[in-house]
Short mmCIF file of C-alpha atoms in Angstrom, two decimals:
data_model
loop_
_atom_site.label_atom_id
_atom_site.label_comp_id
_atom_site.label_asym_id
_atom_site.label_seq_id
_atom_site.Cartn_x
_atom_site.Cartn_y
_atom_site.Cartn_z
CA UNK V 1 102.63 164.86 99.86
CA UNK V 2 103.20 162.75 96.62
CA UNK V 3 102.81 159.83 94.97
CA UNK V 4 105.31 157.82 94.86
CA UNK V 5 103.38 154.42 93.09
CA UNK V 6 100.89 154.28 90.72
CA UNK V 7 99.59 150.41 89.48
CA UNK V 8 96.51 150.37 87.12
CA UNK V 9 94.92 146.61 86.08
CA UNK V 10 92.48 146.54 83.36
CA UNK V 11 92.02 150.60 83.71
CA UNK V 12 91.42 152.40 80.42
CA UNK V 13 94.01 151.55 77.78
CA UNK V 14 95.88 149.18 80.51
CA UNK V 15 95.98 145.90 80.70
CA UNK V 16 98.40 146.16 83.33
CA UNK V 17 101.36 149.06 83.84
CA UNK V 18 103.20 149.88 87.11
CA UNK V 19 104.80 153.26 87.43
CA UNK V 20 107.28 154.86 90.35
CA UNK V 21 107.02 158.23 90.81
CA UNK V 22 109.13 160.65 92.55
CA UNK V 23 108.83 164.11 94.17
CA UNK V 24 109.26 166.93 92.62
CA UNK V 25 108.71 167.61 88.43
CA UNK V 26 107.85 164.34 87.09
CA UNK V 27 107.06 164.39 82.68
CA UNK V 28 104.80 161.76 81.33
CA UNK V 29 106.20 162.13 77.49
CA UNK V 30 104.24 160.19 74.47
CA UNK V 31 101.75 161.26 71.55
CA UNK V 32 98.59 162.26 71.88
CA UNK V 33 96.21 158.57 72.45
CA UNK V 34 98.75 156.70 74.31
CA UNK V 35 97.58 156.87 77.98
CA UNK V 36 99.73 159.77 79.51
CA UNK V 37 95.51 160.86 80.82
CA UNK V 38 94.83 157.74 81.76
CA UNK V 39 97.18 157.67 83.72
CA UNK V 40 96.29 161.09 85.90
CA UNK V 41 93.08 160.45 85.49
CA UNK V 42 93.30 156.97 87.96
CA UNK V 43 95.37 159.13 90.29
CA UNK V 44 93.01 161.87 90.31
CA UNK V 45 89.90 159.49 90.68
CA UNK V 46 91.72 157.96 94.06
CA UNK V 47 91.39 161.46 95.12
CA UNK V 48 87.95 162.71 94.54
CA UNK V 49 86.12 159.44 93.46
CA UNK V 50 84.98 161.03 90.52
CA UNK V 51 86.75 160.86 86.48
CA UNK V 52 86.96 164.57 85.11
CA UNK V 53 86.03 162.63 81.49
CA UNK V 54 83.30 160.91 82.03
CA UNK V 55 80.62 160.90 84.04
CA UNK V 56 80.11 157.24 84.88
CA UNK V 57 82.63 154.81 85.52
CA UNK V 58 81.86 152.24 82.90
CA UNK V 59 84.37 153.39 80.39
CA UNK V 60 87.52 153.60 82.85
CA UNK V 61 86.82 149.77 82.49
CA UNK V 62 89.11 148.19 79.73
CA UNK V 63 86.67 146.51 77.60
CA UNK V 64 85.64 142.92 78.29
CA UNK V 65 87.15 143.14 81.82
CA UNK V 66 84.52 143.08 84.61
CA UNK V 67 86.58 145.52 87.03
CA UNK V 68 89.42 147.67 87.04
CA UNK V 69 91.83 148.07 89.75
CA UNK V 70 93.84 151.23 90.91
CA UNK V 71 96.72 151.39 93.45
CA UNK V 72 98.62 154.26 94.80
CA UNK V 73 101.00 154.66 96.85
CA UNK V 74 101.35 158.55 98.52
CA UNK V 75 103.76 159.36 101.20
CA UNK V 76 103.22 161.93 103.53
CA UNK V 77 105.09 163.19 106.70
CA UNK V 78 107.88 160.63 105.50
CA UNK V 79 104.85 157.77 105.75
CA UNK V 80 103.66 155.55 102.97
CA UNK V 81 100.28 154.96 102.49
CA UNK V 82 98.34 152.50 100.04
CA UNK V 83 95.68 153.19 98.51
CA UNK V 84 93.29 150.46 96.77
CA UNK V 85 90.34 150.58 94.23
CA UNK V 86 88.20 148.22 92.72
CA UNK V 87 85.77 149.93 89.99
CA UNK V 88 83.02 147.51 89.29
CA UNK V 89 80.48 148.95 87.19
CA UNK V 90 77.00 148.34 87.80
CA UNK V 91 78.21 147.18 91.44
CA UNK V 92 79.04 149.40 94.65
CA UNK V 93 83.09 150.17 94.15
CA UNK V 94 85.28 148.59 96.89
CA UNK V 95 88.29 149.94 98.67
CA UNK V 96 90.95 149.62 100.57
CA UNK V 97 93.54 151.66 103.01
CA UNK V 98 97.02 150.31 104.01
CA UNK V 99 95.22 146.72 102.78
CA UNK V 100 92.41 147.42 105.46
CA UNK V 101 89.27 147.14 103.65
CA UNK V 102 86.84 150.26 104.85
CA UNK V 103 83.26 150.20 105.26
CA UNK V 104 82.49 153.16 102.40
CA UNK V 105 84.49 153.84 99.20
CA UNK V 106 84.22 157.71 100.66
CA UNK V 107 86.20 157.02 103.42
CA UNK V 108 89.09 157.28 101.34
CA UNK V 109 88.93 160.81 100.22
CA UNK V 110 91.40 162.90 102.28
CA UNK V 111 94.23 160.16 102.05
CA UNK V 112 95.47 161.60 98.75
CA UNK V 113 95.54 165.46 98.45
CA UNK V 114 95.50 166.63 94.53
CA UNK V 115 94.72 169.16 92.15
CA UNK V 116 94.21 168.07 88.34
CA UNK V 117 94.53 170.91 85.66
CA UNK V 118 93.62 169.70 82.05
CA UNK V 119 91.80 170.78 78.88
CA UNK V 120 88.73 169.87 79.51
CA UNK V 121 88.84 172.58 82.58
CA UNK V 122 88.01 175.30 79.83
CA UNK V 123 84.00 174.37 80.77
CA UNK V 124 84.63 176.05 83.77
CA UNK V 125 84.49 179.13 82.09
CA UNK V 126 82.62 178.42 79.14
CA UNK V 127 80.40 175.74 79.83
CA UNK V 128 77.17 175.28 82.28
CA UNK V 129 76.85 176.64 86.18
CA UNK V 130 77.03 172.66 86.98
CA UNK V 131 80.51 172.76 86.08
CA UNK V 132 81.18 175.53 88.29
CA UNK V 133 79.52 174.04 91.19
CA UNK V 134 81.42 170.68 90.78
CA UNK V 135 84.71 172.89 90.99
CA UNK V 136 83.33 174.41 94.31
CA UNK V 137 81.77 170.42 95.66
CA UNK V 138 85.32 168.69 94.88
CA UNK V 139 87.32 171.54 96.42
CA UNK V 140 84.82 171.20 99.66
CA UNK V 141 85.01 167.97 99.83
CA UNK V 142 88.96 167.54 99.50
CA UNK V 143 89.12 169.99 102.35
CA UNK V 144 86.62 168.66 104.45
CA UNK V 145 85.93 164.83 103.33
CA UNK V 146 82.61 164.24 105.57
CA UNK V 147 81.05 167.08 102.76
CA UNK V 148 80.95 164.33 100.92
CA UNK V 149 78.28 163.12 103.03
CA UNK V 150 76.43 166.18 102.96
CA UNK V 151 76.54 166.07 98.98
CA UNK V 152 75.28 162.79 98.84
CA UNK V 153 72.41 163.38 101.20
CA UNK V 154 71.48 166.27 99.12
CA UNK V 155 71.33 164.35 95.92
CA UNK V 156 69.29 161.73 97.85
CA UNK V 157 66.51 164.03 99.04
CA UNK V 158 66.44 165.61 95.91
CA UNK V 159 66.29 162.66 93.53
CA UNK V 160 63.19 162.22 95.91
CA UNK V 161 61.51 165.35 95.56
CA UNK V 162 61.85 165.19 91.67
CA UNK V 163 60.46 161.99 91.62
CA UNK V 164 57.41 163.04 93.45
CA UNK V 165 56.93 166.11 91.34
CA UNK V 166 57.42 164.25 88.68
CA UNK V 167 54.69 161.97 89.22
CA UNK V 168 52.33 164.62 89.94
CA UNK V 169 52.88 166.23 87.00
CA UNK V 170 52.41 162.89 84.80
CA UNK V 171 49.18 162.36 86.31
CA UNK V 172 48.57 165.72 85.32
CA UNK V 173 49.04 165.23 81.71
CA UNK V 174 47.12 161.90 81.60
CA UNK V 175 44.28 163.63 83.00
CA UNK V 176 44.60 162.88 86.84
CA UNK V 177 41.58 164.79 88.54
CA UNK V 178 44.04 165.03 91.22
CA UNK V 179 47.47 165.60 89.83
CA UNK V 180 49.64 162.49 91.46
CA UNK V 181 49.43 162.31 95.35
CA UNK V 182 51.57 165.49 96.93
CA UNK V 183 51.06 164.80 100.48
CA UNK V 184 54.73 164.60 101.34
CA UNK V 185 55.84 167.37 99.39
CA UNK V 186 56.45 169.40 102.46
CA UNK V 187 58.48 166.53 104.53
CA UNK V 188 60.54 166.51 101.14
CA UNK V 189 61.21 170.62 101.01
CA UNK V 190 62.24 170.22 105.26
CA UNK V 191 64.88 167.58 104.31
CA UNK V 192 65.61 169.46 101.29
CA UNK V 193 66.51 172.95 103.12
CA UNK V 194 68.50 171.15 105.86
CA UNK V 195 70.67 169.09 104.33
CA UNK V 196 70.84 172.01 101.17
CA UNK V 197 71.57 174.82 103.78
CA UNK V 198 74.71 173.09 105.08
CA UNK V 199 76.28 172.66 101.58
CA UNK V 200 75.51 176.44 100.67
CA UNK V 201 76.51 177.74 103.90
CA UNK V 202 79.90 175.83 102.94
CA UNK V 203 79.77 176.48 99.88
CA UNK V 204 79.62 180.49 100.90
CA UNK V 205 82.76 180.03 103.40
CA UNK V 206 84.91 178.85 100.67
CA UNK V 207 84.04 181.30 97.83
CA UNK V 208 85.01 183.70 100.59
CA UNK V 209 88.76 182.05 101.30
CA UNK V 210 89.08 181.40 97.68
CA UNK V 211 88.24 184.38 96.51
CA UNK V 212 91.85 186.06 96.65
CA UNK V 213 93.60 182.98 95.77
CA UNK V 214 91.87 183.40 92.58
CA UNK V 215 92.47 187.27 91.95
CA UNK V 216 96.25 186.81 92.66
CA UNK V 217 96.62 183.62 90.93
CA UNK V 218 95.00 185.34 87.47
CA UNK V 219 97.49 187.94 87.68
CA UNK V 220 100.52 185.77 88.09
CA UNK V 221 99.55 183.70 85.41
CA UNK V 222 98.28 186.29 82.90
CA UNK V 223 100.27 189.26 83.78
CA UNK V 224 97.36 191.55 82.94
CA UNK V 225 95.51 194.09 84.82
CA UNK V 226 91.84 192.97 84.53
CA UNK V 227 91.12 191.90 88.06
CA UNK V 228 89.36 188.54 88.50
CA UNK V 229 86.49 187.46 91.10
CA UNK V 230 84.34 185.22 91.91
CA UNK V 231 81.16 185.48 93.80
CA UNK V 232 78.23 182.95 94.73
CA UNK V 233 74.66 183.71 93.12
CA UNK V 234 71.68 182.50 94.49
CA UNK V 235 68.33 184.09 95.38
CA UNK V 236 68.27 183.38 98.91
CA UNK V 237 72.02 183.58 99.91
CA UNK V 238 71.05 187.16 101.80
CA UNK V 239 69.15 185.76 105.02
CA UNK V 240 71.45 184.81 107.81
CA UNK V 241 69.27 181.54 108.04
CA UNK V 242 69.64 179.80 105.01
CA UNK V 243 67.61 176.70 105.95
CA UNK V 244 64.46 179.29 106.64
CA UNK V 245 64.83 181.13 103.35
CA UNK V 246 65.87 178.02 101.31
CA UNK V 247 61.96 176.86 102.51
CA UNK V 248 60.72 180.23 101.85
CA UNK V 249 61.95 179.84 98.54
CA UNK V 250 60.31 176.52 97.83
CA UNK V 251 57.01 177.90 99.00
CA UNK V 252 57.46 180.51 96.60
CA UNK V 253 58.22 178.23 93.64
CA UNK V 254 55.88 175.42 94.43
CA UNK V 255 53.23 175.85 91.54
CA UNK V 256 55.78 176.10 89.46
CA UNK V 257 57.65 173.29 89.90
CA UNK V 258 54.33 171.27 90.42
CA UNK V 259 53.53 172.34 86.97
CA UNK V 260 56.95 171.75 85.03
CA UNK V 261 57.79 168.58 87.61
CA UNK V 262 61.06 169.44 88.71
CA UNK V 263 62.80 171.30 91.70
CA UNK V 264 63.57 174.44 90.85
CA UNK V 265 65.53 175.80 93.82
CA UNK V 266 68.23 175.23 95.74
CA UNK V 267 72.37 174.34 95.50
CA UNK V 268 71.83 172.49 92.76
CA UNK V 269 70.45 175.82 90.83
CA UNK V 270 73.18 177.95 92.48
CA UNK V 271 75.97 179.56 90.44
CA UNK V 272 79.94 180.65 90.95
CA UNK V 273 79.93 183.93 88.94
CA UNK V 274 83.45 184.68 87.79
CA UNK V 275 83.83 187.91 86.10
CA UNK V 276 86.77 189.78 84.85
CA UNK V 277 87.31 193.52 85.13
CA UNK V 278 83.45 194.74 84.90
CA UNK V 279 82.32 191.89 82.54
CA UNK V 280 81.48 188.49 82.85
CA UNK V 281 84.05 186.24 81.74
CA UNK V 282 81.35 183.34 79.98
CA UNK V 283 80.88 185.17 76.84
CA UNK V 284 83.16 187.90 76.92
CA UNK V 285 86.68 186.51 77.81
CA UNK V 286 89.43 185.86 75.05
CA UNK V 287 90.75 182.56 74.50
CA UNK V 288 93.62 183.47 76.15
CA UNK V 289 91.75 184.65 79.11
CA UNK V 290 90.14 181.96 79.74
CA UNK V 291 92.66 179.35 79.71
CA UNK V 292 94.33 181.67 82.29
CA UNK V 293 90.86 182.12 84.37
CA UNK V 294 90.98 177.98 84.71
CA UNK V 295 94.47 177.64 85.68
CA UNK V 296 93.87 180.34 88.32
CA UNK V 297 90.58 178.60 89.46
CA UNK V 298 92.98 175.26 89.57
CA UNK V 299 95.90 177.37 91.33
CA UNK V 300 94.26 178.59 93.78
CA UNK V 301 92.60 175.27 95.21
CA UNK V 302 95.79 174.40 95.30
CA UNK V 303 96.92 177.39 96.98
CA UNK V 304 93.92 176.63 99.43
CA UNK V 305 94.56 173.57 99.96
CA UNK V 306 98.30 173.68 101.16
CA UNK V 307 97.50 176.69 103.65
CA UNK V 308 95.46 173.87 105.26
CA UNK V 309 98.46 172.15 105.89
CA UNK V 310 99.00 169.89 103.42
CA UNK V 311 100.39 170.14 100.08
CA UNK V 312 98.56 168.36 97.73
CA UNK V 313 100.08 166.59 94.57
CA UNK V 314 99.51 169.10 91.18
CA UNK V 315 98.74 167.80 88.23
CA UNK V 316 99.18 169.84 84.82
CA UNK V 317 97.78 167.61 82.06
CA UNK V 318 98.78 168.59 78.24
CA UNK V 319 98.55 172.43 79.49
CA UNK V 320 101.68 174.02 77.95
CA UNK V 321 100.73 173.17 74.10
CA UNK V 322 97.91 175.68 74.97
CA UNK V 323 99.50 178.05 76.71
CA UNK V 324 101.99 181.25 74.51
CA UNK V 325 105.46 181.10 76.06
CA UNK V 326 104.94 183.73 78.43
CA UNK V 327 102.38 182.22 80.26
CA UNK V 328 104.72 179.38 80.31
CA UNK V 329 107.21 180.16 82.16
CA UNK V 330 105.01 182.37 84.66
CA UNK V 331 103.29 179.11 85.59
CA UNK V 332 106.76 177.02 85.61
CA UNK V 333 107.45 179.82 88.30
CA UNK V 334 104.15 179.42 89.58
CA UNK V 335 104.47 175.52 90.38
CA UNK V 336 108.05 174.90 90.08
CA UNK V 337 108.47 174.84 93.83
CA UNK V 338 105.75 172.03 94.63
CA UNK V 339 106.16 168.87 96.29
CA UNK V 340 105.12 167.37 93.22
CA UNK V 341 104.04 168.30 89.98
CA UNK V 342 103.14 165.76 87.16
CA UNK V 343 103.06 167.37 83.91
CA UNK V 344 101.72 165.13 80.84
CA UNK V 345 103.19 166.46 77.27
CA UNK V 346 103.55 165.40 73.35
CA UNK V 347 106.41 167.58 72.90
CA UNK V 348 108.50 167.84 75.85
CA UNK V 349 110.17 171.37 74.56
CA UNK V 350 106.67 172.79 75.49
CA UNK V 351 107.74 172.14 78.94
CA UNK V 352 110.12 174.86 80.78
CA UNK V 353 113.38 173.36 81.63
CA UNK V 354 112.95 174.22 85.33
CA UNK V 355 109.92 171.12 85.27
CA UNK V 356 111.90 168.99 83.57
CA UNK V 357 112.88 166.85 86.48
CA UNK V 358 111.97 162.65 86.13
CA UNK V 359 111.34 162.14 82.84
CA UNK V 360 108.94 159.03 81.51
CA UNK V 361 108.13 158.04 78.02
CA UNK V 362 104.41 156.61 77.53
CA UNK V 363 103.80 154.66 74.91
CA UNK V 364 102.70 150.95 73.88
CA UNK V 365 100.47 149.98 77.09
CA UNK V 366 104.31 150.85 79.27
CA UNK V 367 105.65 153.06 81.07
CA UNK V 368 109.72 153.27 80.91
CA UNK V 369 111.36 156.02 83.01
CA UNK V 370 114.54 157.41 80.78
#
């Protein structure tokens, strides 16, 4: 699979640019603030519906433009396939596949295949569990699209529950003799464990087929000995019916969540634990370490992803300024043999000659292949 077409209208920076890709190493060159992310970023948006800079979609809208619109073109199995978006902020997005409009923006996901590696992918192992469990969701979800269902039912049911809570617990602090009406609390924590069991039950499966992917993917990369792993944490994981212990687990926690207003179990409290050699690597991994941790977390989704069948378009955005020269080449190695790898750069001597393949300067709202 690749991407052979990429047209952005009023997204980001662009007003309007059109760009033709090939397979293989393609190099977006051009200083820092030019668009070179922009421009992954669209592609990588077609492919999971979500930015990896933002977390709404007003500001991939260039300003004083009501909508933004993102085409792609991938080809796979020798076929072409287009792939439209229309981002309308404060609206419901619309799409379009092969210029047939289709019913749900979601219905897309699983036409383009792709794996984005960039900076901000250090939060993986520095920052908060939720950016561990977004790594886990996404990966799901590109394997198995109709996840994406079960995620958003999840968030539905639990946007409900808080708000209920949340009401009781207001009318607690105003002095409510009867602390906000709770009598559907326990149709809430029924829907809650069903549709919550499925995405943990997934969730577990893939931590299990990842797990290796990640351990030899860390070693490639950073040539060291500390082993890597990664393990799901939850308190109710051990039952063999998740859907009974995820309500035993409400029951447990219901005064307190009545009394702080919030729900305080399930997959949205869960955590991927990623530790290297005996220690956990939040806290305790080197700089170096960690930038190697992500890549391997990023490696081996794509790894994953094309024993499924299908090899997915890899992205590498501004990676090799941050990387010492031999992890450089190892990951040139690592990647040089994919269908297609985009790498974005300032300085394209950062870049190993062996992914120096189509070659694009960015720069001035264009595009210009050299």
């Amino acid at each position: 699979m690749y991407v052979r077409g990429l047209e952005l209208v009023d997204f980001r920076s662009y007003q309007r640019v059109v760009v033709e890709l090939g397979p293989g190493p393609c190099v977006l060159v051009g200083p820092n603030g030019v668009g070179k992310t922009n421009l992954v970023e669209a592609m990588a948006y077609v492919a999971t519906l979500e930015s990896h800079r933002v977390a709404t979609d007003a500001p991939l809208v260039r300003f004083g433009t009501p909508r933004a619109v993102v085409r792609c073109a991938v080809v796979h199995d020798e076929r072409e396939l287009l792939i439209e978006l229309s981002i309308e902020p404060g609206k419901a997005n619309k799409a379009r596949l092969g210029r047939s409009a289709v019913t749900r923006t979601r219905d897309i996901l699983g036409a383009l295949r792709l794996v984005l590696f960039a900076p901000e992918d250090l939060t993986l192992i520095r920052g908060d569990p939720s950016e561990r469990r977004r790594y886990l969701d996404e990966l799901l979800v590109a394997r198995q699209p109709r996840f994406a269902g079960v995620r958003s039912d999840y968030d539905r049911v639990l946007k409900q529950r808080n708000a209920l809570l949340r009401s009781a617990y207001l009318a607690r602090k105003t002095g409510g003799t009867r602390g906000g009406d709770l009598s559907t609390l326990n149709v809430w924590d029924v829907h809650l464990a069903e549709h919550g069991a499925r995405l943990v039950r997934a969730r577990l499966d893939l931590v299990d087929a990842l797990a290796p992917h990640v351990a030899k993917a860390y070693a490639a990369v950073s040539a060291s000995r500390s082993d890597a792993r990664i393990a799901y944490s939850s308190s109710y994981t051990q039952s063999e019916n998740l859907e009974e212990a995820l309500l035993a687990a409400l029951a447990e926690s219901r005064l307190q969540e009545i009394e702080r207003g919030v729900t305080l179990v399930g997959p949205h409290r869960d955590e991927l634990t990623l530790t290297l050699g005996a220690m956990p690597a939040k806290g305790y991994a080197s700089h170096g370490e960690s930038w190697s941790y992500a890549l391997a977390l990023r490696l081996a989704a794509y790894d994953l992803l094309r024993d499924d069948g299908v090899e997915p378009v890899l992205i590498l955005d501004d990676v090799f300024a941050e990387l010492d020269a031999g992890r450089r080449e190892r990951l040139a190695e690592l990647v040089g043999g994919a269908s297609q790898v985009i790498v974005t750069c300032a300085v394209e001597d950062d870049v190993p000659s062996t992914l120096r393949g189509m070659r694009f300067e960015v720069g001035g709202g264009e595009v210009r292949r050299v």
